[in-house]
mmCIF file of C-alpha atoms in Angstrom:
data_model
loop_
_atom_site.group_PDB
_atom_site.id
_atom_site.type_symbol
_atom_site.label_atom_id
_atom_site.label_comp_id
_atom_site.label_asym_id
_atom_site.label_seq_id
_atom_site.Cartn_x
_atom_site.Cartn_y
_atom_site.Cartn_z
ATOM 1 C CA MET C 58 39.178 55.931 13.142
ATOM 2 C CA SER C 59 38.123 54.763 16.604
ATOM 3 C CA GLU C 60 34.742 56.298 17.998
ATOM 4 C CA GLU C 61 36.552 56.862 21.450
ATOM 5 C CA LEU C 62 40.228 58.155 20.421
ATOM 6 C CA PRO C 63 41.106 61.089 18.235
ATOM 7 C CA GLU C 64 43.244 60.345 15.471
ATOM 8 C CA LYS C 65 46.824 60.128 15.855
ATOM 9 C CA PRO C 66 49.754 61.935 13.833
ATOM 10 C CA LEU C 67 51.396 59.687 11.585
ATOM 11 C CA LEU C 68 54.820 59.918 13.470
ATOM 12 C CA GLU C 69 52.999 58.343 16.626
ATOM 13 C CA HIS C 70 51.706 55.490 14.491
ATOM 14 C CA VAL C 71 55.340 54.770 13.221
ATOM 15 C CA TYR C 72 56.460 54.832 16.933
ATOM 16 C CA ASP C 73 53.711 52.338 17.837
ATOM 17 C CA LEU C 74 54.585 50.057 14.786
ATOM 18 C CA LEU C 75 58.070 50.163 15.918
ATOM 19 C CA GLU C 76 57.315 49.389 19.580
ATOM 20 C CA THR C 77 55.138 46.504 18.514
ATOM 21 C CA LEU C 78 57.970 45.173 16.341
ATOM 22 C CA ARG C 79 60.585 45.682 19.154
ATOM 23 C CA ARG C 80 58.401 43.473 21.624
ATOM 24 C CA MET C 81 57.760 40.750 19.106
ATOM 25 C CA LEU C 82 61.567 40.670 18.534
ATOM 26 C CA ILE C 83 62.182 40.569 22.218
ATOM 27 C CA TYR C 84 59.646 37.827 23.024
ATOM 28 C CA THR C 85 60.930 35.738 20.133
ATOM 29 C CA LEU C 86 64.669 36.135 21.283
ATOM 30 C CA ALA C 87 63.535 35.318 24.828
ATOM 31 C CA PHE C 88 61.848 32.138 23.824
ATOM 32 C CA ILE C 89 64.826 31.071 21.609
ATOM 33 C CA ALA C 90 67.056 31.599 24.528
ATOM 34 C CA CYS C 91 65.113 29.599 26.938
ATOM 35 C CA ALA C 92 64.821 26.917 24.299
ATOM 36 C CA TYR C 93 68.689 26.720 24.545
ATOM 37 C CA LEU C 94 68.915 27.043 28.298
ATOM 38 C CA ALA C 95 65.942 25.152 29.611
ATOM 39 C CA PRO C 96 66.492 21.376 30.148
ATOM 40 C CA ALA C 97 64.096 18.945 28.517
ATOM 41 C CA PRO C 98 61.761 17.861 31.307
ATOM 42 C CA TRP C 99 61.531 14.237 30.340
ATOM 43 C CA SER C 100 65.375 13.927 30.383
ATOM 44 C CA LEU C 101 65.727 15.125 33.947
ATOM 45 C CA PRO C 102 67.788 14.619 36.173
ATOM 46 C CA SER C 103 70.365 14.676 33.128
ATOM 47 C CA TYR C 104 70.706 17.928 31.379
ATOM 48 C CA ASN C 105 69.728 18.059 27.845
ATOM 49 C CA PRO C 106 68.770 21.441 26.339
ATOM 50 C CA LEU C 107 65.334 21.507 25.119
ATOM 51 C CA VAL C 108 66.090 22.645 21.521
ATOM 52 C CA PHE C 109 68.737 19.998 21.136
ATOM 53 C CA ASP C 110 66.305 17.109 22.369
ATOM 54 C CA LEU C 111 63.548 18.112 20.180
ATOM 55 C CA MET C 112 66.215 18.169 17.265
ATOM 56 C CA GLN C 113 67.190 14.655 17.883
ATOM 57 C CA ARG C 114 63.488 13.578 18.226
ATOM 58 C CA THR C 115 62.505 15.324 15.253
ATOM 59 C CA SER C 116 65.323 13.917 12.949
ATOM 60 C CA ALA C 117 64.367 10.453 14.425
ATOM 61 C CA TYR C 118 60.855 10.915 13.331
ATOM 62 C CA MET C 119 61.442 12.195 9.861
ATOM 63 C CA LEU C 120 64.195 9.872 8.917
ATOM 64 C CA ASP C 121 63.247 6.564 10.213
ATOM 65 C CA PHE C 122 61.302 5.689 7.244
ATOM 66 C CA ASN C 123 60.391 2.374 8.280
ATOM 67 C CA SER C 124 58.669 3.363 11.588
ATOM 68 C CA THR C 125 56.934 6.462 10.308
ATOM 69 C CA VAL C 126 53.655 5.657 9.053
ATOM 70 C CA PHE C 127 53.591 8.362 6.399
ATOM 71 C CA ALA C 128 56.858 7.591 5.037
ATOM 72 C CA ARG C 129 56.359 3.683 4.964
ATOM 73 C CA PRO C 130 54.675 3.595 1.362
ATOM 74 C CA PHE C 131 57.910 4.631 0.047
ATOM 75 C CA VAL C 132 60.122 1.876 1.589
ATOM 76 C CA ALA C 133 59.042 -0.812 -0.640
ATOM 77 C CA LEU C 134 58.954 1.771 -3.639
ATOM 78 C CA PHE C 135 62.435 3.012 -3.418
ATOM 79 C CA GLY C 136 63.959 0.078 -1.646
ATOM 80 C CA LEU C 137 64.552 1.984 1.435
ATOM 81 C CA SER C 138 64.024 -1.117 3.813
ATOM 82 C CA GLY C 139 66.143 -0.818 6.722
ATOM 83 C CA ALA C 140 67.734 2.749 5.495
ATOM 84 C CA LYS C 141 67.832 5.711 7.672
ATOM 85 C CA ALA C 142 69.286 9.064 6.474
ATOM 86 C CA VAL C 143 72.162 10.364 8.305
ATOM 87 C CA LEU C 144 72.733 14.069 9.078
ATOM 88 C CA ILE C 145 76.156 15.382 8.814
ATOM 89 C CA SER C 146 77.960 18.765 9.637
ATOM 90 C CA HIS C 147 79.935 20.122 6.924
ATOM 91 C CA GLY C 148 81.226 22.812 9.154
ATOM 92 C CA TRP C 149 82.246 23.350 12.789
ATOM 93 C CA PHE C 150 78.961 25.521 13.494
ATOM 94 C CA ASP C 151 76.375 23.982 11.115
ATOM 95 C CA ALA C 152 74.615 22.136 13.826
ATOM 96 C CA LEU C 153 74.567 25.418 15.865
ATOM 97 C CA SER C 154 73.112 27.354 12.883
ATOM 98 C CA ALA C 155 70.539 24.094 12.311
ATOM 99 C CA SER C 156 69.633 24.616 15.927
ATOM 100 C CA PHE C 157 68.703 28.157 15.534
ATOM 101 C CA ILE C 158 66.694 27.652 12.530
ATOM 102 C CA PHE C 159 64.671 25.141 14.509
ATOM 103 C CA ALA C 160 64.363 27.259 17.435
ATOM 104 C CA ALA C 161 63.009 29.942 15.433
ATOM 105 C CA LEU C 162 60.394 27.407 13.852
ATOM 106 C CA LEU C 163 59.346 26.609 17.623
ATOM 107 C CA SER C 164 59.080 30.216 18.515
ATOM 108 C CA ILE C 165 56.860 30.985 15.482
ATOM 109 C CA LEU C 166 54.474 28.191 16.415
ATOM 110 C CA ALA C 167 54.518 28.734 20.214
ATOM 111 C CA LEU C 168 54.279 32.520 20.010
ATOM 112 C CA GLY C 169 51.661 32.894 17.401
ATOM 113 C CA PRO C 170 48.971 33.842 19.901
ATOM 114 C CA VAL C 171 51.162 36.407 21.451
ATOM 115 C CA HIS C 172 52.398 37.880 18.097
ATOM 116 C CA ALA C 173 48.774 37.917 17.063
ATOM 117 C CA TYR C 174 47.745 39.896 20.145
ATOM 118 C CA LEU C 175 50.611 42.511 19.758
ATOM 119 C CA ILE C 176 49.344 43.068 16.265
ATOM 120 C CA TYR C 177 45.668 43.394 17.294
ATOM 121 C CA ARG C 178 46.629 45.916 19.860
ATOM 122 C CA PHE C 179 48.366 48.028 17.419
ATOM 123 C CA VAL C 180 45.518 48.334 14.821
ATOM 124 C CA GLU C 181 42.846 48.258 17.694
ATOM 125 C CA PRO C 182 42.671 52.093 18.110
ATOM 126 C CA GLY C 183 41.782 52.559 14.435
ATOM 127 C CA LEU C 184 38.986 50.352 14.476
ATOM 128 C CA TYR C 185 35.296 50.898 15.328
ATOM 129 C CA SER C 186 33.547 48.790 17.775
ATOM 130 C CA HIS C 187 31.970 46.335 15.306
ATOM 131 C CA GLU C 188 35.213 46.197 13.527
ATOM 132 C CA LYS C 189 36.998 45.072 16.394
ATOM 133 C CA ARG C 190 34.968 42.091 16.715
ATOM 134 C CA VAL C 191 35.412 41.355 13.250
ATOM 135 C CA VAL C 192 39.116 41.643 13.520
ATOM 136 C CA ARG C 193 39.301 39.420 16.625
ATOM 137 C CA ARG C 194 37.370 36.616 14.889
ATOM 138 C CA TYR C 195 39.339 36.608 11.514
ATOM 139 C CA MET C 196 42.801 36.924 13.357
ATOM 140 C CA ALA C 197 41.727 34.136 15.697
ATOM 141 C CA PHE C 198 40.491 31.961 12.765
ATOM 142 C CA SER C 199 43.692 32.650 10.618
ATOM 143 C CA LEU C 200 45.911 31.813 13.555
ATOM 144 C CA ALA C 201 43.935 28.425 14.250
ATOM 145 C CA LEU C 202 44.323 27.718 10.369
ATOM 146 C CA PHE C 203 48.047 28.298 10.279
ATOM 147 C CA GLU C 204 48.817 26.525 13.602
ATOM 148 C CA LEU C 205 46.572 23.373 12.369
ATOM 149 C CA GLY C 206 48.667 23.459 8.825
ATOM 150 C CA ALA C 207 51.951 23.882 10.665
ATOM 151 C CA VAL C 208 51.135 20.673 12.856
ATOM 152 C CA TYR C 209 49.948 18.955 9.475
ATOM 153 C CA GLY C 210 53.063 20.039 7.896
ATOM 154 C CA TYR C 211 55.469 18.739 10.518
ATOM 155 C CA PHE C 212 53.805 15.409 11.202
ATOM 156 C CA VAL C 213 52.335 14.452 7.573
ATOM 157 C CA VAL C 214 53.905 16.497 4.980
ATOM 158 C CA MET C 215 57.485 16.668 5.651
ATOM 159 C CA PRO C 216 57.892 12.871 6.579
ATOM 160 C CA ILE C 217 56.631 12.168 3.152
ATOM 161 C CA ALA C 218 58.919 14.875 1.267
ATOM 162 C CA PHE C 219 62.091 13.641 3.206
ATOM 163 C CA ALA C 220 61.207 9.950 2.041
ATOM 164 C CA VAL C 221 60.670 11.106 -1.366
ATOM 165 C CA GLY C 222 63.972 13.027 -1.459
ATOM 166 C CA ALA C 223 65.827 9.852 0.213
ATOM 167 C CA GLY C 224 64.043 7.782 -2.466
ATOM 168 C CA ILE C 225 65.373 9.998 -5.335
ATOM 169 C CA ALA C 226 68.953 10.147 -3.763
ATOM 170 C CA THR C 227 68.868 6.306 -3.748
ATOM 171 C CA LEU C 228 67.867 5.945 -7.279
ATOM 172 C CA GLY C 229 70.614 8.160 -8.447
ATOM 173 C CA GLY C 230 73.210 6.100 -6.414
ATOM 174 C CA ALA C 231 73.796 8.501 -3.532
ATOM 175 C CA ALA C 232 74.325 7.669 0.163
ATOM 176 C CA LEU C 233 71.809 8.941 2.613
ATOM 177 C CA LEU C 234 74.000 11.582 4.051
ATOM 178 C CA PHE C 235 72.303 14.834 4.034
ATOM 179 C CA SER C 236 73.520 18.401 5.764
ATOM 180 C CA ILE C 237 71.923 19.059 9.056
ATOM 181 C CA GLN C 238 71.459 22.722 8.081
ATOM 182 C CA ASP C 239 69.726 21.980 4.981
ATOM 183 C CA PHE C 240 67.564 19.366 6.632
ATOM 184 C CA TYR C 241 66.204 21.883 9.162
ATOM 185 C CA TRP C 242 65.856 24.567 6.804
ATOM 186 C CA ASN C 243 63.796 22.426 4.444
ATOM 187 C CA LEU C 244 61.749 21.479 7.634
ATOM 188 C CA PHE C 245 61.433 25.272 8.513
ATOM 189 C CA LEU C 246 60.216 26.214 5.039
ATOM 190 C CA GLY C 247 57.750 23.141 4.641
ATOM 191 C CA VAL C 248 56.255 23.597 8.066
ATOM 192 C CA VAL C 249 55.695 27.545 7.341
ATOM 193 C CA SER C 250 54.490 26.880 3.859
ATOM 194 C CA THR C 251 51.897 24.310 4.882
ATOM 195 C CA GLY C 252 50.688 26.618 7.685
ATOM 196 C CA VAL C 253 50.136 29.408 5.325
ATOM 197 C CA PHE C 254 48.493 27.101 2.835
ATOM 198 C CA PHE C 255 46.030 26.249 5.269
ATOM 199 C CA MET C 256 44.835 29.928 5.269
ATOM 200 C CA PHE C 257 43.764 29.512 1.761
ATOM 201 C CA PRO C 258 39.933 29.860 2.805
ATOM 202 C CA LEU C 259 40.696 33.247 4.105
ATOM 203 C CA ALA C 260 42.162 34.077 0.678
ATOM 204 C CA VAL C 261 39.191 32.846 -1.067
ATOM 205 C CA LEU C 262 36.878 35.032 1.077
ATOM 206 C CA ALA C 263 39.073 37.995 0.578
ATOM 207 C CA LEU C 264 38.566 37.389 -3.199
ATOM 208 C CA HIS C 265 34.755 37.003 -2.501
ATOM 209 C CA ARG C 266 34.948 40.572 -0.730
ATOM 210 C CA MET C 267 36.550 41.979 -3.967
ATOM 211 C CA GLY C 268 33.801 40.974 -5.771
ATOM 212 C CA LEU C 269 36.055 38.109 -7.922
ATOM 213 C CA VAL C 270 34.400 35.117 -6.228
ATOM 214 C CA SER C 271 31.017 33.815 -5.544
ATOM 215 C CA TYR C 272 29.475 30.912 -3.714
ATOM 216 C CA GLU C 273 27.605 29.923 -7.140
ATOM 217 C CA THR C 274 31.087 29.714 -8.902
ATOM 218 C CA LEU C 275 32.648 27.614 -6.078
ATOM 219 C CA SER C 276 29.818 25.209 -5.717
ATOM 220 C CA LYS C 277 29.531 24.729 -9.621
ATOM 221 C CA GLN C 278 33.198 24.000 -9.817
ATOM 222 C CA TRP C 279 33.944 21.766 -6.903
ATOM 223 C CA ARG C 280 34.020 18.511 -8.830
ATOM 224 C CA TYR C 281 36.340 19.793 -11.406
ATOM 225 C CA VAL C 282 38.749 21.308 -8.640
ATOM 226 C CA VAL C 283 38.759 17.835 -6.597
ATOM 227 C CA PHE C 284 39.587 15.896 -9.926
ATOM 228 C CA ALA C 285 42.218 18.546 -10.973
ATOM 229 C CA VAL C 286 43.854 18.242 -7.490
ATOM 230 C CA PHE C 287 43.937 14.378 -7.553
ATOM 231 C CA ALA C 288 44.996 14.129 -10.972
ATOM 232 C CA LEU C 289 47.986 16.632 -10.145
ATOM 233 C CA LEU C 290 48.774 14.522 -7.123
ATOM 234 C CA THR C 291 48.667 11.230 -9.018
ATOM 235 C CA VAL C 292 51.337 12.758 -11.683
ATOM 236 C CA VAL C 293 53.532 14.383 -9.180
ATOM 237 C CA THR C 294 53.647 11.891 -6.353
ATOM 238 C CA PRO C 295 55.527 8.597 -7.205
ATOM 239 C CA ASP C 296 53.238 6.471 -4.590
ATOM 240 C CA PRO C 297 51.303 3.937 -6.661
ATOM 241 C CA THR C 298 49.214 3.002 -3.764
ATOM 242 C CA PHE C 299 47.377 6.611 -3.778
ATOM 243 C CA PHE C 300 48.048 6.734 -0.096
ATOM 244 C CA THR C 301 50.187 10.078 -0.563
ATOM 245 C CA ASP C 302 47.383 11.555 -2.831
ATOM 246 C CA LEU C 303 44.785 10.894 -0.051
ATOM 247 C CA VAL C 304 47.237 12.217 2.673
ATOM 248 C CA LEU C 305 47.809 15.353 0.397
ATOM 249 C CA GLY C 306 44.499 16.032 -1.336
ATOM 250 C CA VAL C 307 42.081 15.397 1.463
ATOM 251 C CA PRO C 308 43.123 18.673 3.318
ATOM 252 C CA PHE C 309 43.065 20.928 0.255
ATOM 253 C CA VAL C 310 39.406 19.608 -0.554
ATOM 254 C CA ALA C 311 38.248 20.076 3.068
ATOM 255 C CA LEU C 312 39.908 23.737 2.865
ATOM 256 C CA TYR C 313 38.145 24.285 -0.533
ATOM 257 C CA PHE C 314 34.439 23.319 1.074
ATOM 258 C CA LEU C 315 35.430 25.488 3.999
ATOM 259 C CA SER C 316 36.132 28.146 1.692
ATOM 260 C CA MET C 317 32.576 27.668 0.241
ATOM 261 C CA LEU C 318 30.966 27.746 3.753
ATOM 262 C CA LEU C 319 32.553 30.996 4.618
ATOM 263 C CA VAL C 320 31.522 32.701 1.271
ATOM 264 C CA LYS C 321 28.019 31.308 1.648
ATOM 265 C CA ARG C 322 27.953 32.962 4.946
ATOM 266 C CA SER C 323 29.240 36.087 3.870
ATOM 267 C CA GLU C 324 26.567 36.208 1.244
ATOM 268 C CA ARG C 325 23.901 35.741 3.484
ATOM 269 C CA LYS C 326 25.031 38.520 5.953
ATOM 270 C CA SER C 327 25.327 41.060 2.992
ATOM 271 C CA ARG C 328 21.560 40.029 1.750
ATOM 272 C CA ARG C 329 20.474 40.846 5.488
ATOM 273 C CA ALA C 330 22.177 43.862 5.586
ATOM 274 C CA GLY C 331 20.961 44.953 2.338
#
């Protein structure tokens, strides 16, 4: 436990956890409410709620395959020249549900530092002074990786994913009409998943701390890993120009080498401490 504070009863820890979760929920709901009520600054003096303005910009960026650079390689491949997917609502409130999903995604990205701070404040009393520095460092690093991955997922991965989906629909003879709710749910999953994937180096570092991975193993296997990644992408992506393979494969390779660097630093510190 902490060097300064006595150990708390279990019930107080539960109360602290519930209070932390309550604050996170309140901040999230407040942010979502503001996203619905606040006007988009660039649309003034006309009133256009921020969340709906960003939805319009998002759908235009994701579904205009001819103008989005990351989707453009699939235009000729699938015959999508001039094509643009259209979002439709199957029910009265599908667009409202989609807007809530999108607002939730915005809240995760915008409030990431706030939520990380609240979580740190919850665990801080149970840490020694040197542990506090380590936890702050790793929380900041993990948050930066997640945010970077989420941005990459939004601007790069998801336009490719939607272009491939539209291409497959075209090959199947279907019109490019998609549910607005499904579109934003897939966007939510794709962006969050990419953010979590970018935290891969921390997972490798955790395996190293458990004694399951070493720098020597990672350094010996990197050529096989790089080859396996690009071989898999060549098989699963239909782009014959290898543009998609590079866009998706290079970040993974960069994360792998970052993992090697973190493990190497950890081993150096362990040797010095020993």
